[in-house]
PDB file of C-alpha atoms in Angstrom:
ATOM      1  CA  MET V   1     -15.370   7.160   7.503  1.00 81.00           C
ATOM      2  CA  LEU V   2     -14.393   3.668   6.711  1.00 85.00           C
ATOM      3  CA  GLU V   3     -18.297   2.276   6.291  1.00 87.00           C
ATOM      4  CA  LYS V   4     -18.761   5.231   4.405  1.00 91.00           C
ATOM      5  CA  ILE V   5     -15.934   4.200   2.029  1.00 92.00           C
ATOM      6  CA  LEU V   6     -16.628   0.367   2.223  1.00 93.00           C
ATOM      7  CA  GLU V   7     -20.397   1.636   0.692  1.00 93.00           C
ATOM      8  CA  THR V   8     -18.920   3.838  -2.450  1.00 94.00           C
ATOM      9  CA  LYS V   9     -16.887   0.584  -2.373  1.00 94.00           C
ATOM     10  CA  ARG V  10     -19.978  -1.662  -3.311  1.00 95.00           C
ATOM     11  CA  GLN V  11     -21.617   0.862  -5.690  1.00 94.00           C
ATOM     12  CA  GLU V  12     -18.691   0.708  -7.528  1.00 94.00           C
ATOM     13  CA  ILE V  13     -18.110  -2.532  -7.624  1.00 93.00           C
ATOM     14  CA  VAL V  14     -22.190  -2.677  -9.364  1.00 92.00           C
ATOM     15  CA  GLN V  15     -21.308  -0.403 -11.796  1.00 90.00           C
ATOM     16  CA  LEU V  16     -17.515  -2.142 -12.265  1.00 90.00           C
ATOM     17  CA  THR V  17     -19.778  -3.982 -15.600  1.00 85.00           C
ATOM     18  CA  THR V  18     -16.506  -3.472 -18.618  1.00 85.00           C
ATOM     19  CA  LEU V  19     -12.860  -4.452 -17.327  1.00 88.00           C
ATOM     20  CA  PRO V  20     -10.628  -2.476 -18.443  1.00 89.00           C
ATOM     21  CA  GLU V  21      -7.731  -4.141 -21.018  1.00 90.00           C
ATOM     22  CA  GLN V  22      -5.527  -5.719 -19.665  1.00 93.00           C
ATOM     23  CA  ILE V  23      -2.320  -3.732 -20.102  1.00 92.00           C
ATOM     24  CA  ASN V  24       1.147  -5.778 -21.231  1.00 92.00           C
ATOM     25  CA  VAL V  25       4.095  -5.303 -18.750  1.00 95.00           C
ATOM     26  CA  ARG V  26       6.720  -7.082 -17.287  1.00 96.00           C
ATOM     27  CA  HIS V  27       5.528  -7.424 -13.722  1.00 97.00           C
ATOM     28  CA  PHE V  28       7.999  -7.386 -10.819  1.00 98.00           C
ATOM     29  CA  SER V  29       7.961  -9.028  -6.807  1.00 98.00           C
ATOM     30  CA  LEU V  30       6.911  -6.704  -4.027  1.00 98.00           C
ATOM     31  CA  PHE V  31       8.521  -9.839  -1.196  1.00 98.00           C
ATOM     32  CA  GLU V  32      11.867  -9.977  -3.533  1.00 98.00           C
ATOM     33  CA  ALA V  33      11.705  -5.935  -3.666  1.00 98.00           C
ATOM     34  CA  LEU V  34      11.340  -6.028   0.615  1.00 98.00           C
ATOM     35  CA  SER V  35      13.468  -8.326   1.076  1.00 97.00           C
ATOM     36  CA  HIS V  36      16.605  -7.096  -0.761  1.00 97.00           C
ATOM     37  CA  PRO V  37      15.873  -3.189  -0.030  1.00 97.00           C
ATOM     38  CA  ASN V  38      17.990  -0.792  -1.460  1.00 97.00           C
ATOM     39  CA  ARG V  39      17.979   1.193   1.706  1.00 97.00           C
ATOM     40  CA  SER V  40      18.590  -0.913   6.017  1.00 95.00           C
ATOM     41  CA  VAL V  41      14.601  -0.649   5.209  1.00 97.00           C
ATOM     42  CA  GLY V  42      12.828  -1.536   2.094  1.00 98.00           C
ATOM     43  CA  LEU V  43      10.913   1.599   0.950  1.00 98.00           C
ATOM     44  CA  ILE V  44       7.317   1.790  -0.560  1.00 98.00           C
ATOM     45  CA  ALA V  45       7.273   5.519  -1.480  1.00 98.00           C
ATOM     46  CA  GLU V  46       3.036   6.185  -1.906  1.00 98.00           C
ATOM     47  CA  VAL V  47       1.325   7.730  -4.457  1.00 98.00           C
ATOM     48  CA  LYS V  48      -1.403  10.130  -3.164  1.00 96.00           C
ATOM     49  CA  LYS V  49      -3.640  13.233  -3.696  1.00 95.00           C
ATOM     50  CA  ALA V  50      -5.536  13.439  -1.552  1.00 93.00           C
ATOM     51  CA  SER V  51      -6.392  11.636   1.985  1.00 88.00           C
ATOM     52  CA  PRO V  52     -10.463  12.280   4.527  1.00 84.00           C
ATOM     53  CA  SER V  53      -8.311  13.250   7.045  1.00 80.00           C
ATOM     54  CA  LYS V  54      -6.020  15.250   4.697  1.00 84.00           C
ATOM     55  CA  GLY V  55      -8.151  16.792   2.194  1.00 90.00           C
ATOM     56  CA  ILE V  56      -5.321  18.244  -0.901  1.00 94.00           C
ATOM     57  CA  ILE V  57      -1.682  17.201   0.441  1.00 92.00           C
ATOM     58  CA  ARG V  58      -0.070  17.727  -3.051  1.00 92.00           C
ATOM     59  CA  GLU V  59      -1.655  20.683  -5.451  1.00 88.00           C
ATOM     60  CA  ASP V  60       1.036  20.142  -8.252  1.00 90.00           C
ATOM     61  CA  PHE V  61      -0.128  16.294  -8.847  1.00 94.00           C
ATOM     62  CA  GLU V  62       1.714  14.367 -12.072  1.00 97.00           C
ATOM     63  CA  PRO V  63       1.594  10.844 -10.833  1.00 97.00           C
ATOM     64  CA  VAL V  64       4.029   9.909 -13.493  1.00 98.00           C
ATOM     65  CA  THR V  65       7.044  12.512 -12.279  1.00 98.00           C
ATOM     66  CA  ILE V  66       6.299  11.476  -9.000  1.00 98.00           C
ATOM     67  CA  ALA V  67       6.321   7.713  -9.552  1.00 98.00           C
ATOM     68  CA  THR V  68       9.486   8.290 -11.809  1.00 98.00           C
ATOM     69  CA  GLY V  69      11.602  10.047  -9.092  1.00 98.00           C
ATOM     70  CA  TYR V  70      10.868   7.807  -6.041  1.00 98.00           C
ATOM     71  CA  GLU V  71      12.629   5.264  -8.163  1.00 98.00           C
ATOM     72  CA  LYS V  72      15.628   7.560  -8.705  1.00 97.00           C
ATOM     73  CA  GLY V  73      16.279   8.292  -5.121  1.00 97.00           C
ATOM     74  CA  GLY V  74      15.993   4.697  -3.832  1.00 97.00           C
ATOM     75  CA  ALA V  75      12.204   3.623  -3.668  1.00 98.00           C
ATOM     76  CA  ASP V  76      12.195  -0.363  -3.590  1.00 98.00           C
ATOM     77  CA  ALA V  77       8.159  -0.114  -4.393  1.00 98.00           C
ATOM     78  CA  ILE V  78       5.555   2.363  -5.479  1.00 98.00           C
ATOM     79  CA  SER V  79       2.131   2.137  -4.160  1.00 98.00           C
ATOM     80  CA  VAL V  80      -0.958   3.803  -6.307  1.00 98.00           C
ATOM     81  CA  LEU V  81      -3.815   5.656  -4.296  1.00 97.00           C
ATOM     82  CA  THR V  82      -6.630   4.294  -6.980  1.00 97.00           C
ATOM     83  CA  ASP V  83      -9.510   5.321  -4.967  1.00 96.00           C
ATOM     84  CA  VAL V  84     -11.299   8.486  -6.383  1.00 95.00           C
ATOM     85  CA  SER V  85     -13.702   9.299  -3.995  1.00 93.00           C
ATOM     86  CA  TYR V  86     -11.848  10.068  -0.975  1.00 93.00           C
ATOM     87  CA  PHE V  87      -8.150  10.214  -1.935  1.00 94.00           C
ATOM     88  CA  GLN V  88      -8.372  12.091  -5.582  1.00 95.00           C
ATOM     89  CA  GLY V  89      -6.882   8.687  -7.442  1.00 96.00           C
ATOM     90  CA  HIS V  90      -7.720   7.419 -10.419  1.00 96.00           C
ATOM     91  CA  ARG V  91      -6.571   3.487 -11.703  1.00 96.00           C
ATOM     92  CA  ASP V  92      -5.643   5.041 -15.048  1.00 97.00           C
ATOM     93  CA  TYR V  93      -2.935   6.361 -12.937  1.00 98.00           C
ATOM     94  CA  LEU V  94      -0.963   3.085 -12.013  1.00 98.00           C
ATOM     95  CA  THR V  95      -1.464   2.334 -15.447  1.00 97.00           C
ATOM     96  CA  ALA V  96       0.279   5.222 -16.438  1.00 98.00           C
ATOM     97  CA  ILE V  97       3.199   4.578 -14.065  1.00 98.00           C
ATOM     98  CA  LYS V  98       3.391   0.615 -14.502  1.00 98.00           C
ATOM     99  CA  GLN V  99       4.729   2.057 -18.206  1.00 97.00           C
ATOM    100  CA  GLU V 100       7.299   3.848 -16.895  1.00 98.00           C
ATOM    101  CA  VAL V 101       9.103   2.168 -13.206  1.00 98.00           C
ATOM    102  CA  SER V 102      11.200  -1.695 -13.492  1.00 98.00           C
ATOM    103  CA  ILE V 103      10.282  -1.905  -9.295  1.00 98.00           C
ATOM    104  CA  PRO V 104       7.125  -3.740  -8.214  1.00 98.00           C
ATOM    105  CA  VAL V 105       3.804  -1.222  -8.622  1.00 98.00           C
ATOM    106  CA  MET V 106       0.963  -1.593  -6.080  1.00 98.00           C
ATOM    107  CA  ARG V 107      -2.619  -0.428  -5.791  1.00 98.00           C
ATOM    108  CA  LYS V 108      -4.013   0.756  -2.836  1.00 98.00           C
ATOM    109  CA  ASP V 109      -7.967   0.668  -2.382  1.00 97.00           C
ATOM    110  CA  PHE V 110      -9.942  -0.776  -0.884  1.00 97.00           C
ATOM    111  CA  ILE V 111     -10.600  -4.247  -2.023  1.00 98.00           C
ATOM    112  CA  ILE V 112     -13.765  -5.731  -0.679  1.00 97.00           C
ATOM    113  CA  ASP V 113     -14.871  -8.506  -4.249  1.00 97.00           C
ATOM    114  CA  LYS V 114     -12.846 -10.528  -7.420  1.00 97.00           C
ATOM    115  CA  LYS V 115     -14.533  -8.504  -9.526  1.00 96.00           C
ATOM    116  CA  GLN V 116     -11.790  -5.553  -8.084  1.00 97.00           C
ATOM    117  CA  ILE V 117      -9.094  -8.010  -8.524  1.00 97.00           C
ATOM    118  CA  ASP V 118      -9.538  -8.986 -11.890  1.00 97.00           C
ATOM    119  CA  GLU V 119      -9.662  -5.309 -12.566  1.00 97.00           C
ATOM    120  CA  THR V 120      -6.494  -5.028 -10.566  1.00 98.00           C
ATOM    121  CA  LYS V 121      -4.449  -7.141 -12.352  1.00 97.00           C
ATOM    122  CA  ARG V 122      -5.259  -5.858 -16.131  1.00 97.00           C
ATOM    123  CA  ILE V 123      -4.216  -2.300 -14.898  1.00 97.00           C
ATOM    124  CA  GLY V 124      -1.090  -3.632 -14.414  1.00 98.00           C
ATOM    125  CA  ALA V 125      -0.056  -3.624 -10.919  1.00 98.00           C
ATOM    126  CA  ASP V 126       1.862  -6.101  -9.089  1.00 98.00           C
ATOM    127  CA  ALA V 127       0.529  -5.981  -5.971  1.00 98.00           C
ATOM    128  CA  MET V 128      -2.656  -4.722  -4.115  1.00 98.00           C
ATOM    129  CA  LEU V 129      -3.515  -4.253  -0.643  1.00 98.00           C
ATOM    130  CA  LEU V 130      -6.465  -5.719   1.788  1.00 98.00           C
ATOM    131  CA  ILE V 131      -7.551  -4.362   4.690  1.00 97.00           C
ATOM    132  CA  VAL V 132      -9.167  -6.743   7.698  1.00 97.00           C
ATOM    133  CA  GLY V 133     -12.256  -4.949   8.638  1.00 94.00           C
ATOM    134  CA  THR V 134     -13.479  -4.497   5.133  1.00 95.00           C
ATOM    135  CA  VAL V 135     -14.640  -7.726   4.659  1.00 97.00           C
ATOM    136  CA  PRO V 136     -15.148 -11.203   6.593  1.00 97.00           C
ATOM    137  CA  VAL V 137     -11.465 -13.280   7.511  1.00 98.00           C
ATOM    138  CA  GLU V 138     -12.462 -16.324   5.912  1.00 98.00           C
ATOM    139  CA  ASP V 139     -13.274 -13.894   2.783  1.00 98.00           C
ATOM    140  CA  LEU V 140     -10.376 -12.199   2.737  1.00 98.00           C
ATOM    141  CA  LYS V 141      -8.449 -15.078   2.469  1.00 98.00           C
ATOM    142  CA  GLN V 142     -10.225 -16.274  -0.117  1.00 98.00           C
ATOM    143  CA  LEU V 143     -10.154 -12.980  -2.258  1.00 98.00           C
ATOM    144  CA  TYR V 144      -6.017 -13.043  -1.214  1.00 98.00           C
ATOM    145  CA  ASP V 145      -6.079 -16.913  -2.286  1.00 98.00           C
ATOM    146  CA  TYR V 146      -7.504 -15.370  -5.546  1.00 98.00           C
ATOM    147  CA  ALA V 147      -5.273 -12.230  -5.822  1.00 98.00           C
ATOM    148  CA  TYR V 148      -2.125 -15.202  -5.672  1.00 98.00           C
ATOM    149  CA  SER V 149      -3.716 -17.314  -8.283  1.00 98.00           C
ATOM    150  CA  ILE V 150      -3.717 -14.869 -10.554  1.00 97.00           C
ATOM    151  CA  GLY V 151      -0.122 -13.540 -10.361  1.00 97.00           C
ATOM    152  CA  LEU V 152      -0.660 -10.694  -7.700  1.00 98.00           C
ATOM    153  CA  GLU V 153       0.859 -10.332  -4.239  1.00 98.00           C
ATOM    154  CA  CYS V 154      -0.860  -9.133  -1.471  1.00 98.00           C
ATOM    155  CA  LEU V 155      -0.582  -6.885   1.676  1.00 98.00           C
ATOM    156  CA  VAL V 156      -2.227  -7.605   4.255  1.00 98.00           C
ATOM    157  CA  GLU V 157      -2.867  -4.555   6.141  1.00 98.00           C
ATOM    158  CA  VAL V 158      -4.458  -4.562   9.956  1.00 97.00           C
ATOM    159  CA  HIS V 159      -4.948  -1.594  12.543  1.00 94.00           C
ATOM    160  CA  ALA V 160      -5.240  -3.703  16.373  1.00 93.00           C
ATOM    161  CA  LYS V 161      -3.691  -5.811  17.336  1.00 94.00           C
ATOM    162  CA  GLU V 162      -7.057  -8.200  17.961  1.00 96.00           C
ATOM    163  CA  GLU V 163      -7.183  -7.387  14.223  1.00 96.00           C
ATOM    164  CA  LEU V 164      -4.071  -9.689  13.476  1.00 97.00           C
ATOM    165  CA  VAL V 165      -4.815 -12.500  16.215  1.00 98.00           C
ATOM    166  CA  GLU V 166      -8.295 -12.847  14.425  1.00 98.00           C
ATOM    167  CA  LEU V 167      -5.804 -12.878  10.653  1.00 98.00           C
ATOM    168  CA  LEU V 168      -3.586 -15.621  11.626  1.00 98.00           C
ATOM    169  CA  ALA V 169      -6.150 -18.010  13.097  1.00 98.00           C
ATOM    170  CA  CYS V 170      -7.242 -17.523  10.174  1.00 98.00           C
ATOM    171  CA  PHE V 171      -3.750 -17.740   8.026  1.00 98.00           C
ATOM    172  CA  THR V 172      -0.258 -16.405   6.939  1.00 98.00           C
ATOM    173  CA  PRO V 173      -0.178 -13.722   4.885  1.00 98.00           C
ATOM    174  CA  LYS V 174       3.393 -13.239   3.303  1.00 98.00           C
ATOM    175  CA  ILE V 175       3.325  -9.720   4.017  1.00 98.00           C
ATOM    176  CA  ILE V 176       1.180  -8.093   7.084  1.00 98.00           C
ATOM    177  CA  GLY V 177       1.203  -4.723   7.159  1.00 98.00           C
ATOM    178  CA  VAL V 178       0.635  -2.952  10.654  1.00 98.00           C
ATOM    179  CA  ASN V 179      -0.443   1.129  10.083  1.00 96.00           C
ATOM    180  CA  ASN V 180      -0.106   3.389  12.419  1.00 95.00           C
ATOM    181  CA  ARG V 181      -2.800   5.404  11.569  1.00 87.00           C
ATOM    182  CA  ASN V 182      -6.514   4.394  13.773  1.00 75.00           C
ATOM    183  CA  LEU V 183      -9.056   3.755  11.527  1.00 69.00           C
ATOM    184  CA  LYS V 184     -11.436   5.446  13.706  1.00 67.00           C
ATOM    185  CA  THR V 185      -9.751   8.579  15.140  1.00 70.00           C
ATOM    186  CA  PHE V 186      -6.949   9.290  12.234  1.00 72.00           C
ATOM    187  CA  GLU V 187      -4.202   9.668  14.411  1.00 82.00           C
ATOM    188  CA  THR V 188      -1.357   7.546  13.515  1.00 89.00           C
ATOM    189  CA  SER V 189       1.693   6.672  16.873  1.00 93.00           C
ATOM    190  CA  LEU V 190       4.210   3.649  15.408  1.00 96.00           C
ATOM    191  CA  SER V 191       3.476   2.200  19.642  1.00 94.00           C
ATOM    192  CA  GLN V 192       0.480   0.750  16.689  1.00 94.00           C
ATOM    193  CA  THR V 193       4.324  -0.989  15.102  1.00 97.00           C
ATOM    194  CA  GLU V 194       6.198  -1.570  18.515  1.00 97.00           C
ATOM    195  CA  GLU V 195       2.569  -2.852  20.438  1.00 95.00           C
ATOM    196  CA  MET V 196       2.346  -6.019  17.812  1.00 97.00           C
ATOM    197  CA  ALA V 197       5.481  -6.713  16.371  1.00 97.00           C
ATOM    198  CA  SER V 198       5.851  -9.935  18.380  1.00 96.00           C
ATOM    199  CA  LEU V 199       2.463 -11.680  17.346  1.00 97.00           C
ATOM    200  CA  ILE V 200       4.189 -11.572  13.057  1.00 98.00           C
ATOM    201  CA  PRO V 201       5.347 -14.674  12.276  1.00 97.00           C
ATOM    202  CA  GLU V 202       8.967 -14.998  11.000  1.00 93.00           C
ATOM    203  CA  GLY V 203       8.034 -16.479   7.850  1.00 93.00           C
ATOM    204  CA  SER V 204       5.848 -13.275   7.005  1.00 98.00           C
ATOM    205  CA  LEU V 205       7.220  -9.995   6.060  1.00 98.00           C
ATOM    206  CA  PHE V 206       6.640  -6.993   8.545  1.00 98.00           C
ATOM    207  CA  VAL V 207       5.586  -3.038   6.817  1.00 98.00           C
ATOM    208  CA  SER V 208       4.869  -0.487   8.805  1.00 98.00           C
ATOM    209  CA  GLU V 209       2.725   2.380   7.477  1.00 97.00           C
ATOM    210  CA  SER V 210       1.955   5.647   8.214  1.00 93.00           C
ATOM    211  CA  GLY V 211       3.357   8.097  10.616  1.00 93.00           C
ATOM    212  CA  ILE V 212       7.278   7.540   9.304  1.00 96.00           C
ATOM    213  CA  PHE V 213       8.592  10.837   8.830  1.00 94.00           C
ATOM    214  CA  HIS V 214      12.293  11.201  10.301  1.00 94.00           C
ATOM    215  CA  ARG V 215      15.326   8.919  10.147  1.00 96.00           C
ATOM    216  CA  GLU V 216      14.645   8.281  13.363  1.00 96.00           C
ATOM    217  CA  ASP V 217      10.702   6.771  13.051  1.00 97.00           C
ATOM    218  CA  ILE V 218      12.984   4.357  10.763  1.00 97.00           C
ATOM    219  CA  GLU V 219      15.256   2.887  13.551  1.00 96.00           C
ATOM    220  CA  ARG V 220      12.594   3.198  16.312  1.00 97.00           C
ATOM    221  CA  VAL V 221       9.875   0.506  13.988  1.00 98.00           C
ATOM    222  CA  GLY V 222      12.855  -1.113  12.696  1.00 97.00           C
ATOM    223  CA  LYS V 223      14.147  -1.803  15.644  1.00 97.00           C
ATOM    224  CA  VAL V 224      10.905  -4.571  16.371  1.00 97.00           C
ATOM    225  CA  GLY V 225      11.023  -5.780  12.879  1.00 96.00           C
ATOM    226  CA  ALA V 226       9.990  -3.622  10.896  1.00 98.00           C
ATOM    227  CA  SER V 227      11.106  -5.134   7.489  1.00 96.00           C
ATOM    228  CA  GLY V 228       9.253  -2.761   5.600  1.00 98.00           C
ATOM    229  CA  ILE V 229       7.987   1.377   5.421  1.00 98.00           C
ATOM    230  CA  LEU V 230       5.439   2.853   3.643  1.00 98.00           C
ATOM    231  CA  VAL V 231       5.072   6.274   3.430  1.00 97.00           C
ATOM    232  CA  GLY V 232       3.188   8.499   1.472  1.00 93.00           C
ATOM    233  CA  GLU V 233       2.154  12.273   3.221  1.00 90.00           C
ATOM    234  CA  SER V 234       5.806  13.478   4.403  1.00 92.00           C
ATOM    235  CA  LEU V 235       7.337  12.287   0.662  1.00 96.00           C
ATOM    236  CA  MET V 236       4.168  14.228  -1.333  1.00 95.00           C
ATOM    237  CA  ARG V 237       4.810  17.252   0.482  1.00 93.00           C
ATOM    238  CA  ALA V 238       8.854  17.206  -0.120  1.00 94.00           C
ATOM    239  CA  GLU V 239      10.149  20.107  -2.375  1.00 93.00           C
ATOM    240  CA  SER V 240      11.336  16.124  -4.837  1.00 95.00           C
ATOM    241  CA  PRO V 241      10.885  13.234  -4.842  1.00 96.00           C
ATOM    242  CA  GLU V 242      14.309  11.985  -4.493  1.00 96.00           C
ATOM    243  CA  VAL V 243      14.507  14.862  -2.197  1.00 95.00           C
ATOM    244  CA  GLY V 244      11.860  14.034   0.304  1.00 96.00           C
ATOM    245  CA  ILE V 245      13.521  10.130   0.035  1.00 97.00           C
ATOM    246  CA  ALA V 246      17.051  11.335   1.152  1.00 96.00           C
ATOM    247  CA  ALA V 247      15.801  13.385   4.110  1.00 95.00           C
ATOM    248  CA  LEU V 248      13.752   9.824   4.936  1.00 96.00           C
ATOM    249  CA  PHE V 249      16.368   7.828   5.330  1.00 96.00           C
ATOM    250  CA  GLY V 250      18.935  11.129   6.488  1.00 92.00           C
ATOM    251  CA  GLY V 251      21.351  10.839   4.181  1.00 78.00           C
ATOM    252  CA  GLU V 252      21.994   6.336   4.003  1.00 87.00           C
ATOM    253  CA  ALA V 253      23.698   5.615   1.047  1.00 81.00           C
ATOM    254  CA  ILE V 254      22.265   3.184  -1.175  1.00 88.00           C
ATOM    255  CA  ALA V 255      22.896  -0.525  -1.059  1.00 79.00           C
ATOM    256  CA  SER V 256      25.367  -1.487  -4.037  1.00 61.00           C
ATOM    257  CA  SER V 257      24.341  -3.723  -6.326  1.00 53.00           C
ATOM    258  CA  SER V 258      27.427  -5.474  -6.169  1.00 39.00           C
TER     259      SER V 258
END
């Protein structure tokens, strides 16, 4: 599935000859938001209509309404799926959301070329996802450095211990995400986070992604050092974004800003 998605991305990049107009928005730091979370761990709440493994997740899909609900519910940042072919996302969703919220907005897509990074900046994103294994790790570092040079932050995602070791031998990202989903089987297990936790450098923010549905899951990944979580499916299936976040954290109060 990953190789199929990447082949589609290569075709899209060839066709990406005209970049969208740069939108004028205030930017927010994903690193800072996750460093000073509203609750015990930082929450990146995901706007996602569908996925290859689950199909349609939410039929009544209103991306801006979902995103503003996430902000009201105390999310620290928002992740927006922009892949059209496999996740039924769109870059316009991110732009519309960015103009309505005052927390960091991250583009979640399969970024393998600088053209996509320029596009990401122009549509208003504060940060973007980079996935180890989509390109050679040396090329990933070049994409990472380029993104930061134009004012974008990166969440660098790994799916296996071998990927993390290879990544850290090349460079140390400021934000590292461990995806609990096996890209070959699409099964999820929080043991992925537990097994890789000890390898995360002290200076990097550690985000656990996928397979987080309950407060017990948050406590489990927090116990091994995760300072952030990325959650999509359970929130997208909730009655409302606010209800979903409250249920996820089991009633944990938002920290006082004072």
